[in-house]
XYZ file of C-alpha atoms in Angstrom:
703
model
C 0.000 0.000 0.000
C 2.011 2.945 -1.310
C 1.441 6.203 -3.116
C -1.973 7.575 -3.906
C -3.565 4.169 -3.494
C -2.362 3.928 0.095
C -3.625 7.429 0.840
C -7.042 6.649 -0.618
C -7.323 3.357 1.271
C -6.440 5.016 4.592
C -8.882 7.868 3.952
C -11.666 5.470 2.987
C -11.076 3.382 6.115
C -11.197 6.509 8.272
C -14.389 7.709 6.571
C -16.113 4.361 7.060
C -15.300 4.469 10.777
C -16.518 8.056 10.961
C -19.816 6.982 9.441
C -20.054 4.257 12.080
C -19.662 6.900 14.798
C -22.350 9.026 13.168
C -24.671 6.007 12.995
C -24.299 5.592 16.754
C -25.311 9.218 17.145
C -28.333 8.635 14.916
C -29.339 5.526 16.888
C -29.158 7.485 20.140
C -31.432 10.113 18.608
C -33.835 7.415 17.432
C -34.003 5.884 20.902
C -34.765 9.316 22.371
C -37.570 9.850 19.823
C -39.090 6.380 20.251
C -41.353 7.255 23.245
C -42.499 10.384 21.411
C -43.401 8.299 18.353
C -45.384 5.901 20.531
C -47.183 8.821 22.166
C -48.086 10.257 18.754
C -49.538 6.903 17.659
C -51.639 6.639 20.811
C -52.871 10.220 20.547
C -53.771 9.852 16.875
C -55.513 6.546 17.597
C -57.593 8.203 20.330
C -58.555 11.177 18.211
C -59.699 8.954 15.335
C -61.649 6.567 17.585
C -59.505 3.524 16.882
C -58.251 3.151 20.512
C -61.290 3.902 22.716
C -61.649 3.049 26.412
C -60.330 4.161 29.790
C -57.296 1.868 29.650
C -56.070 3.471 26.435
C -56.617 6.908 27.910
C -54.397 6.068 30.912
C -51.777 4.585 28.613
C -51.839 7.716 26.440
C -51.188 9.930 29.472
C -48.390 7.709 30.797
C -46.630 7.411 27.438
C -47.051 11.139 26.728
C -45.505 12.120 30.062
C -42.693 9.604 29.537
C -42.062 10.922 26.027
C -41.938 14.494 27.294
C -39.429 13.576 30.030
C -37.250 11.657 27.592
C -37.323 14.490 25.075
C -36.376 17.034 27.739
C -33.532 14.831 28.963
C -32.285 14.200 25.428
C -32.465 17.902 24.615
C -30.497 18.707 27.756
C -27.808 16.147 26.929
C -27.604 17.353 23.327
C -27.352 20.964 24.465
C -24.516 20.182 26.879
C -22.691 18.115 24.253
C -23.000 20.941 21.733
C -22.180 23.831 24.086
C -19.516 22.361 26.405
C -16.011 23.580 25.718
C -13.694 20.741 24.659
C -10.321 20.400 26.335
C -7.537 22.513 24.878
C -3.836 21.942 25.326
C -2.061 24.872 27.049
C 0.106 26.519 24.388
C 1.735 29.776 23.360
C 0.289 31.122 20.109
C 2.796 32.216 17.465
C 1.491 35.129 15.417
C 2.480 35.275 11.774
C 4.133 38.652 12.300
C 6.513 37.086 14.833
C 7.410 34.062 12.674
C 6.843 34.757 8.963
C 9.508 32.254 7.883
C 7.938 29.498 9.963
C 4.496 30.202 8.521
C 5.951 30.284 5.039
C 7.645 26.917 5.557
C 4.414 25.320 6.816
C 2.421 26.879 3.955
C 4.882 25.530 1.376
C 4.770 22.132 3.046
C 0.971 22.089 2.825
C 1.148 23.038 -0.864
C 3.562 20.200 -1.576
C 1.277 17.761 0.209
C -1.836 19.204 -1.481
C -3.690 19.642 1.811
C -5.207 22.681 3.556
C -2.731 24.659 5.637
C -3.219 24.885 9.416
C -5.071 27.964 10.586
C -2.405 28.934 13.135
C 0.769 27.753 14.853
C 1.305 27.339 18.586
C 4.164 26.145 20.784
C 3.942 23.717 23.686
C 6.509 22.755 26.336
C 6.548 19.169 25.161
C 8.483 17.070 22.662
C 5.614 16.250 20.333
C 3.680 17.831 17.483
C 0.037 17.438 16.582
C -3.025 19.139 15.123
C -5.666 20.527 17.449
C -9.155 21.671 16.500
C -10.078 24.949 18.162
C -13.148 25.802 16.116
C -15.589 25.471 19.008
C -17.421 28.759 19.694
C -16.118 28.747 23.272
C -12.561 28.957 21.922
C -13.271 32.246 20.188
C -14.094 33.095 16.583
C -11.999 31.398 13.909
C -9.404 33.592 12.188
C -11.148 33.240 8.826
C -11.490 36.946 8.202
C -7.909 37.842 9.191
C -5.990 36.798 6.125
C -2.619 37.744 7.585
C -3.200 35.239 10.413
C -4.451 32.526 8.056
C -1.732 30.212 6.854
C -3.723 29.399 3.770
C -3.242 32.891 2.428
C -4.898 34.176 -0.731
C -3.705 31.384 -2.994
C -5.683 28.265 -3.738
C -9.402 27.594 -3.596
C -8.835 24.534 -1.443
C -7.241 26.736 1.198
C -10.114 29.219 1.130
C -12.603 26.412 1.632
C -11.046 25.487 4.998
C -11.097 28.652 7.143
C -11.488 26.493 10.266
C -8.464 24.268 9.750
C -6.876 22.884 12.919
C -4.023 24.578 14.763
C -0.523 23.157 14.327
C 1.052 22.620 17.764
C 4.850 22.239 17.738
C 7.029 21.144 20.626
C 9.296 24.058 21.475
C 12.415 21.876 22.073
C 12.198 20.839 18.409
C 12.601 24.429 17.262
C 15.799 24.972 19.235
C 17.482 21.587 18.829
C 16.518 20.619 15.285
C 17.766 22.145 12.077
C 15.316 23.668 9.577
C 15.356 20.650 7.284
C 14.838 18.246 10.167
C 11.883 20.233 11.471
C 10.270 20.265 8.031
C 10.705 16.499 7.770
C 9.175 15.930 11.201
C 6.219 18.224 10.507
C 5.412 16.685 7.111
C 3.145 13.871 8.422
C 1.615 16.304 10.917
C 0.600 18.851 8.306
C -0.625 16.042 6.054
C -3.288 15.315 8.656
C -5.171 18.490 7.751
C -6.451 16.759 4.607
C -8.683 14.207 6.367
C -9.753 16.854 8.883
C -11.497 18.719 6.046
C -13.612 15.657 5.169
C -17.158 16.438 6.424
C -17.928 13.003 7.896
C -14.626 12.773 9.775
C -15.002 16.347 11.038
C -18.560 15.652 12.238
C -17.518 12.459 14.004
C -14.672 14.264 15.751
C -16.948 17.083 16.885
C -19.367 14.547 18.329
C -16.623 12.711 20.245
C -15.111 15.944 21.556
C -18.539 17.065 22.688
C -19.112 13.818 24.579
C -15.691 14.147 26.211
C -16.505 17.703 27.305
C -19.928 16.604 28.591
C -18.290 13.941 30.764
C -16.032 16.648 32.212
C -19.066 18.836 32.965
C -20.835 15.935 34.675
C -17.727 15.167 36.743
C -17.468 18.741 38.044
C -20.038 17.966 40.722
C -22.850 20.076 42.154
C -24.064 20.693 45.698
C -27.846 20.685 45.413
C -29.581 17.301 44.945
C -31.326 18.247 41.688
C -28.048 19.209 40.020
C -26.382 16.043 41.257
C -29.141 13.935 39.733
C -28.916 15.850 36.447
C -25.123 15.492 36.346
C -25.386 11.781 37.104
C -27.780 11.272 34.210
C -25.638 13.384 31.892
C -22.516 11.463 32.840
C -24.199 8.090 32.374
C -25.505 8.955 28.908
C -22.224 10.532 27.767
C -20.084 7.643 28.998
C -22.420 5.123 27.388
C -22.091 6.853 24.027
C -18.313 7.201 24.416
C -17.955 3.502 25.137
C -20.008 2.724 22.052
C -17.843 4.988 19.870
C -14.469 4.054 21.340
C -13.489 1.317 18.927
C -14.676 3.127 15.821
C -12.993 6.384 16.880
C -9.652 4.660 17.459
C -9.778 2.960 14.066
C -10.797 6.232 12.431
C -7.732 8.005 13.840
C -5.476 5.129 12.773
C -6.824 5.435 9.253
C -6.256 9.190 9.285
C -2.700 8.727 10.541
C -1.968 6.048 7.949
C -3.235 8.279 5.153
C -1.174 11.220 6.424
C 1.987 9.104 6.684
C 1.520 7.776 3.161
C 0.987 11.254 1.783
C 4.095 12.578 3.574
C 6.403 9.903 2.157
C 7.235 12.088 -0.806
C 8.597 14.883 1.402
C 12.160 14.529 2.714
C 11.843 10.795 3.315
C 15.545 10.187 3.964
C 15.871 13.196 6.228
C 12.877 12.073 8.284
C 14.728 8.958 9.417
C 17.574 11.096 10.751
C 15.155 13.596 12.268
C 13.388 10.884 14.268
C 16.652 10.216 16.102
C 16.787 13.868 17.092
C 13.204 13.622 18.369
C 14.226 10.990 20.904
C 17.285 12.962 21.966
C 15.322 16.176 22.384
C 12.702 14.360 24.472
C 15.282 12.825 26.796
C 17.217 16.068 27.103
C 14.040 18.014 27.879
C 13.035 15.548 30.588
C 16.507 15.683 32.108
C 16.538 19.487 32.051
C 13.144 19.746 33.759
C 13.811 17.244 36.541
C 17.469 18.035 37.272
C 17.824 21.737 36.444
C 14.461 23.507 36.325
C 12.800 21.836 39.302
C 15.344 23.074 41.908
C 14.921 26.612 40.567
C 11.115 26.416 40.639
C 11.222 25.356 44.282
C 13.286 28.445 45.082
C 10.729 30.746 43.465
C 12.807 31.307 40.328
C 11.897 30.085 36.852
C 14.630 29.674 34.206
C 13.664 31.929 31.317
C 15.600 30.039 28.612
C 14.655 26.383 28.982
C 14.885 25.658 25.256
C 18.378 27.121 25.132
C 19.188 24.825 28.034
C 18.122 21.796 25.989
C 20.648 22.724 23.319
C 23.352 23.220 25.938
C 22.552 19.895 27.615
C 22.634 17.890 24.393
C 25.784 19.704 23.268
C 27.425 18.781 26.566
C 26.345 15.215 25.962
C 28.062 15.220 22.591
C 31.218 16.465 24.266
C 31.211 13.792 26.967
C 30.140 10.729 25.021
C 32.129 9.610 22.017
C 28.992 7.885 20.700
C 27.450 11.324 20.248
C 30.312 12.963 18.380
C 28.151 13.394 15.278
C 25.690 15.623 17.132
C 28.095 18.552 17.260
C 28.500 18.627 13.466
C 24.807 19.534 13.121
C 25.286 22.752 15.061
C 26.832 24.417 12.020
C 23.526 24.225 10.145
C 20.727 26.753 10.535
C 18.630 26.019 13.658
C 14.869 25.980 13.336
C 14.527 28.725 15.957
C 15.879 31.142 13.327
C 12.430 30.900 11.764
C 11.185 33.058 14.660
C 11.679 36.806 14.668
C 12.291 36.954 18.440
C 13.302 33.502 19.692
C 14.113 34.828 23.158
C 10.589 36.134 23.708
C 9.054 32.824 22.639
C 11.488 30.849 24.776
C 10.592 32.964 27.798
C 6.854 32.478 27.249
C 7.220 28.712 26.844
C 9.484 28.545 29.911
C 6.854 30.289 32.032
C 4.170 27.952 30.706
C 6.338 24.938 31.564
C 6.802 26.262 35.103
C 3.047 26.613 35.480
C 2.218 23.165 34.088
C 4.906 21.163 35.865
C 5.268 23.116 39.112
C 2.221 25.340 39.515
C 3.800 28.775 39.610
C 1.766 31.954 39.115
C 1.139 33.558 35.752
C 3.087 36.712 36.539
C 6.484 37.488 37.976
C 6.785 38.952 41.454
C 8.947 39.122 44.526
C 8.622 35.373 45.149
C 8.467 34.304 41.508
C 11.002 35.866 39.172
C 12.947 34.717 36.098
C 16.571 33.669 36.312
C 19.166 33.462 33.553
C 21.580 30.598 33.137
C 24.562 32.797 34.039
C 22.861 33.630 37.364
C 21.770 30.066 38.100
C 24.784 28.983 40.257
C 24.489 31.915 42.649
C 20.740 32.489 42.589
C 19.604 28.869 42.650
C 22.380 26.434 43.550
C 23.910 28.452 46.376
C 20.526 29.523 47.766
C 19.145 25.991 47.583
C 22.039 24.516 49.529
C 22.017 27.233 52.173
C 18.243 27.056 52.559
C 18.400 23.278 53.062
C 21.280 23.664 55.512
C 19.309 26.278 57.483
C 16.298 23.964 57.597
C 18.512 21.143 58.834
C 19.806 23.231 61.752
C 16.322 24.466 62.620
C 15.154 20.882 62.964
C 18.224 20.066 65.069
C 17.301 22.985 67.320
C 13.784 21.604 67.600
C 15.183 18.238 68.617
C 17.328 19.961 71.262
C 20.693 19.005 69.801
C 23.571 20.941 71.382
C 25.108 23.639 69.174
C 28.724 22.729 69.993
C 30.523 19.981 71.837
C 31.881 20.551 75.320
C 35.434 21.878 75.466
C 35.357 23.526 72.022
C 36.773 26.989 71.465
C 34.536 30.032 72.058
C 32.716 31.408 69.041
C 32.200 28.030 67.413
C 28.575 27.611 68.425
C 27.275 28.621 64.994
C 25.783 26.278 62.392
C 28.583 23.806 61.741
C 28.835 20.582 59.829
C 30.462 18.999 62.886
C 27.195 19.389 64.766
C 25.408 17.294 62.157
C 28.151 14.668 62.035
C 28.316 14.341 65.818
C 24.569 13.934 66.092
C 24.300 11.223 63.437
C 27.440 9.315 64.385
C 26.820 6.095 66.304
C 29.239 5.149 69.122
C 30.581 2.101 67.249
C 31.222 4.171 64.137
C 32.751 7.001 66.168
C 35.366 4.676 67.622
C 36.548 3.744 64.116
C 36.272 7.201 62.506
C 39.532 9.004 61.680
C 40.581 11.738 64.075
C 40.079 15.083 62.375
C 41.278 18.087 64.397
C 38.479 20.107 65.931
C 35.758 17.510 65.229
C 35.841 15.296 68.293
C 32.381 13.810 68.778
C 30.438 14.912 71.801
C 29.890 12.022 74.189
C 26.458 13.258 75.130
C 25.355 13.767 71.558
C 26.443 10.277 70.490
C 24.446 8.392 73.110
C 22.439 5.644 71.403
C 18.719 6.090 70.860
C 17.204 2.643 70.530
C 13.626 2.029 69.580
C 12.847 0.273 72.860
C 14.332 2.870 75.248
C 12.331 5.452 77.148
C 11.966 8.614 75.054
C 12.421 11.071 77.928
C 15.479 9.350 79.304
C 17.006 9.119 75.844
C 16.432 12.831 75.263
C 18.054 13.733 78.592
C 21.023 11.510 77.792
C 21.352 13.136 74.419
C 20.816 16.807 75.198
C 21.033 17.267 78.942
C 18.497 17.362 81.804
C 15.156 18.992 81.233
C 15.108 18.396 77.472
C 11.632 17.418 76.244
C 11.449 14.099 74.408
C 11.190 13.987 70.635
C 7.958 12.887 69.022
C 8.002 9.069 69.167
C 5.836 8.879 66.034
C 7.971 11.284 64.005
C 9.899 8.506 62.285
C 6.682 7.027 60.946
C 5.322 10.164 59.313
C 4.906 9.958 55.535
C 6.874 12.175 53.216
C 4.900 14.899 51.481
C 7.427 16.679 49.271
C 6.742 16.586 45.485
C 10.414 16.718 44.589
C 12.598 14.472 42.467
C 13.199 10.943 43.639
C 16.894 11.680 44.012
C 18.821 14.827 44.974
C 19.325 17.085 41.975
C 23.040 17.255 42.669
C 23.854 13.575 42.916
C 26.838 12.157 41.048
C 25.059 9.676 38.849
C 26.472 9.012 35.423
C 24.581 10.865 32.712
C 26.764 10.308 29.717
C 24.619 7.886 27.751
C 22.919 9.579 24.809
C 19.599 7.916 25.567
C 19.567 9.154 29.196
C 18.728 5.672 30.399
C 18.336 6.754 34.019
C 15.964 9.620 33.381
C 12.290 9.142 34.097
C 10.772 9.888 30.707
C 6.994 9.693 30.806
C 4.444 10.641 28.178
C 2.315 13.691 28.977
C -1.355 12.929 29.625
C -2.469 14.750 26.503
C -0.500 12.486 24.142
C -2.301 9.835 22.192
C -2.591 6.220 23.145
C 0.628 4.252 23.229
C -1.119 1.446 21.416
C -1.119 3.439 18.218
C 2.326 5.064 18.503
C 4.962 3.541 16.218
C 8.641 3.091 17.023
C 10.819 6.063 16.169
C 12.803 4.117 13.581
C 9.750 3.853 11.308
C 8.973 7.373 10.082
C 6.103 6.231 7.864
C 4.218 4.157 10.394
C 0.763 5.417 11.418
C 1.128 8.197 13.967
C -2.216 9.403 15.323
C -0.932 12.707 16.800
C 0.217 13.773 13.317
C -3.247 13.569 11.871
C -5.441 13.824 14.916
C -6.713 17.303 15.548
C -9.848 16.054 17.218
C -8.869 13.094 19.336
C -10.322 13.572 22.811
C -7.718 14.481 25.397
C -8.241 14.512 29.160
C -9.782 17.778 30.180
C -7.238 20.217 31.545
C -9.860 22.411 33.062
C -11.419 19.617 35.111
C -8.231 17.742 35.812
C -7.918 17.386 39.547
C -4.378 17.964 40.706
C -3.072 14.763 42.242
C -1.624 15.267 45.689
C 1.032 12.582 45.920
C 1.445 11.124 49.351
C 3.840 8.394 50.265
C 2.281 5.574 52.257
C 3.370 5.522 55.877
C 4.391 1.883 55.601
C 6.725 2.557 52.670
C 8.371 5.503 54.419
C 8.765 3.494 57.613
C 10.422 0.693 55.662
C 12.721 3.235 54.027
C 13.713 4.744 57.380
C 14.312 1.262 58.778
C 17.607 1.263 56.860
C 18.840 4.304 58.814
C 19.881 4.822 62.416
C 17.362 5.860 65.072
C 18.684 9.405 65.141
C 18.701 9.568 61.377
C 15.067 8.422 61.265
C 14.017 11.063 63.806
C 15.882 13.793 61.937
C 14.386 12.682 58.617
C 10.901 12.781 60.125
C 11.494 16.295 61.427
C 12.740 17.495 58.047
C 9.759 15.908 56.310
C 7.314 17.636 58.642
C 9.092 20.974 58.245
C 9.016 20.679 54.456
C 5.307 19.833 54.546
C 4.595 22.932 56.624
C 6.584 25.182 54.287
C 4.844 23.775 51.220
C 1.430 24.208 52.826
C 2.232 27.880 53.446
C 3.465 28.385 49.867
C 0.615 26.465 48.212
C -1.518 29.563 47.471
C 1.316 30.721 45.185
C -0.024 28.462 42.451
C -3.513 29.885 42.613
C -5.133 31.065 39.468
C -4.257 34.606 38.427
C -6.993 37.008 37.336
C -7.813 36.621 33.670
C -7.661 40.371 33.184
C -4.098 40.650 34.415
C -1.668 41.747 31.722
C 0.864 39.201 30.579
C 4.022 39.142 28.495
C 4.027 39.991 24.807
C 3.949 36.307 23.903
C 2.225 34.563 26.762
C 0.269 31.344 27.246
C -3.261 31.189 25.879
C -4.773 31.451 29.357
C -8.215 32.231 27.988
C -8.428 28.821 26.306
C -7.746 26.571 29.284
C -8.698 26.444 32.931
C -5.679 26.727 35.220
C -7.384 26.572 38.592
C -5.708 23.254 39.459
C -1.934 23.571 39.224
C 0.371 21.878 38.620
C -1.412 19.943 35.923
C 1.544 17.601 35.278
C 3.651 17.076 38.428
C 7.136 15.919 37.511
C 8.182 13.582 40.314
C 6.696 11.489 43.141
C 7.401 12.539 46.731
C 10.821 11.914 48.186
C 11.172 9.463 51.027
C 12.451 10.504 54.425
C 15.869 9.037 53.768
C 16.180 10.922 50.461
C 15.215 14.179 52.167
C 17.781 13.619 54.911
C 20.471 12.734 52.369
C 19.743 15.870 50.337
C 19.972 18.137 53.396
C 23.221 16.616 54.622
C 24.677 16.932 51.123
C 23.636 20.582 51.082
C 25.338 21.156 54.433
C 28.549 19.530 53.185
C 28.486 21.732 50.078
C 28.016 24.853 52.211
C 30.998 23.883 54.369
C 33.049 23.236 51.246
C 32.213 26.674 49.822
C 32.897 28.557 53.079
C 36.019 26.727 54.270
C 37.696 25.166 51.214
C 37.055 27.636 48.404
C 34.603 25.464 46.466
C 32.070 27.089 44.152
C 28.505 26.273 43.108
C 27.992 25.437 39.445
C 25.426 24.213 36.944
C 25.871 20.883 35.246
C 23.613 20.710 32.200
C 22.984 16.986 32.667
C 22.831 16.670 36.459
C 21.816 20.115 37.654
C 23.469 21.747 40.701
C 27.064 20.638 41.235
C 30.098 21.519 43.369
C 33.388 22.610 41.811
C 36.898 22.356 43.300
C 39.485 24.237 41.223
C 37.206 24.079 38.201
C 36.635 20.317 38.462
C 33.410 18.698 39.587
C 33.548 17.051 43.001
C 32.918 13.319 42.925
C 32.356 10.482 45.405
C 30.246 12.613 47.757
C 26.981 10.694 47.519
C 28.360 7.318 48.752
C 30.013 9.012 51.737
C 26.786 10.762 52.746
C 24.817 7.534 52.377
C 27.271 5.765 54.676
C 26.590 8.356 57.369
C 22.814 8.235 56.891
C 22.408 4.458 56.722
C 24.994 3.218 59.210
C 26.001 6.275 61.220
C 29.599 5.892 60.042
C 31.220 9.291 59.322
C 34.538 7.744 58.308
C 34.196 7.941 54.498
C 32.777 11.467 54.647
C 35.474 12.720 57.035
C 38.162 11.200 54.828
C 36.632 12.876 51.773
C 36.560 16.243 53.542
C 40.110 15.861 54.831
C 41.385 15.184 51.334
C 39.758 18.386 50.019
C 40.592 20.531 53.029
C 37.040 21.047 54.291
C 36.844 22.044 57.977
C 33.547 20.869 59.478
C 34.101 22.669 62.800
C 33.904 26.117 61.151
C 30.507 27.876 61.098
C 28.879 28.279 57.683
C 26.728 31.046 56.273
C 23.043 30.208 55.982
C 20.117 31.937 54.297
C-alpha cells in the first residue's frame, strides 16, 4: 500500500469508521424519539376513535408524560454536548508577524502535500507535534477573516474552503534543537493530517466525540444541590455510554487518518525524516533531564529559568562532548537552527518557559517578589547556592527543635554557629565514632552520640542526648509519611549521565499524548502516527483535571527509614514535617491569576484553558524521608566546602546543581553521605573532607 492508493485506502477506512460513529449518534437520537413516536400513535388513535376506552386513555397519558421527560432529557444532553467547551492543550500562540519564515515553511509544506494549511501555529513545552481543533465557539471566533493570520493565504481555492483548519502545535524543544530541514521532515506527516480533517464526515464524528468528552467533564465537576447532582449523574451516564459505544470506531478512524497522512508525507524529505526521528528521541530525553534536574530546583526556590529551550541545546551539546557515541551531534550545530524561523526567539522561549513552570510546578502567571525569572549565568548563585544554604538552614532548625547541642563541650569560644560537625556528631553512632579518623576540631560529643534505641524510654534518651530537662522527641515522628513533590533523588547527585539515551531519566508521556497502542517506534517514520493527523482526538480535560496530591504511604516511608539509624530516622521525620509545613504555606502561590491581568508579549493562551488546578503535570513522586535527609546533609557539606575550602557552586547541564573544586566537579560525595545516613559511620565522609581541606568545625553562612 504505497502512493496515492495507500492514501485513498487510509482515507476510505477513516471515513467508514466516521460513518459508524455518526450512525451511533443517529441511533441514540432514534431511541430518544421512540417514546415520542409511541405517544403520537396513541394520541392519533384516540382522536380517530380507533383506541377507545379508559385503559387506552391512561396509557396515552403515561406514554405522553414519559415521552416528554425523555425528550427534555435528550435535549439537555444534546445541548450540553454541543455547548460544552472541549479540552484545549495549554500553548503559546505564534502570530504570523513574529514568525513569517515558519508560517511560510508550513504553507509551502501544505502546498507540496496538497492539503489545507493549518489555521495557526502554537508552541507547547513538550516534545511532540500534533493538530488541534479549536473551532468550538467557546474557543473564540476562527481567524477566517484575518488573512494575515491565516496560513492558507490568498492562494488556492482549497485553502479558502477550509477557514477552520486545525491549529498546528509544535514542541518548542524541536525548534531549538533541530535544524530547519529536520523540522520540516518531522512536521510533514503532521501537516498532512489536515487533509482528512477537512472531510465532512470525519469532522462531524470528531466534533461529536469531543462534545461527549466535554460533557463527561461537565458531569464530573459535581454540584451541591440534589437536583443538580441527579442531572449530572444522568448526563454522565448517557455521555459515557455513548463514548464507550464509539471508542473502537474512533480509534480505528484516527489510525486510518494517521496512515493516510503518513503515506501522503512519504514524498517529502523521506531520507531526512529517518535522521530527524533520532533527534526527536534525543530532544525528548534532554528536555526531561533538564526539567527534573535543572528547572525543578529553581522552581522550588521561586525562580523560573527563562531560557529552557536554550538549556536543551546546551545539555545535548554537553552530551556530545562527553560521550564519544554522540560525536556526530556537534557537526549539526553548524547548520541553521529551526529557531531562526522566529523573529524573536528569546521572547518565545521565555513564554514557553513560564508555561512549563506553570504546568509542571504550579507557579503563578506573573512574575513577582517570590516568583522571578533567572538566567543561566545567574543560576549557580541564585539557585544552587541559595538551595544549599536554605536546606542547611532547615537542617539546623530541625536540630534545634530536637534539642541538639550547638557545639561539643570543650570547644573553642565562638564556634557555636551552624557547623557541619554538629550534624556529624549527632548522626554518628558510638561504634562508628570509635573507628572514625581523628580530624582536628571535630571530636564527637559524648552526650550527643548516646544511642537512641527504639525500645528505650523517650524522655530518658532525650536527657542523655541533650542534657536534663530536654523534652522528648515525638516518638511517632519517624513514621510520618513524606509529602514533598520533589525528584526521587537529589538534583546534585553524582550519577552518570553520559549515555545519549539518558537511560536513568524518568521519561513519561504527557497525559495529553495519544494512546501508546497506536504510537509507532521512532525508527519507522512512515508508520501510522495518530498525533500527526489527529486534531480532534479527545484528550483529558485540563480544566477539570484534579491535581493529584502525591502522598507516600506511611508503611513505605517506615520501611525506608528502617535502613537508617534511630537518630537519622528522627531527623528525617522532622525534616519531612518541616518541608510539609513550608509547602502548605506556599501552596496559594499556584492559585489562578486574574484573567484580566496583563501578561508578556507572547504569553500562554490562558483564555483557552482552565488553570485553577496547578500543577497539571507534576514531575516527580514525593521523596522518602531518607532521600530528604540525604539531600539536606549533602547541602550542608556543600556549604561547608564553599565557606572553608574555596569550592564554588555550578550548573551541570545533565545533572543540575554541582560543586566545583578548582574548576573540576567534586565526585564520590553521595556514597560518603549515604554511609553516614544508613549506618552512622562518618569515616568515608570525614576522609573525603580531609582530602579536600574542608573544615567541618567552622561555622557556615546560611540563608
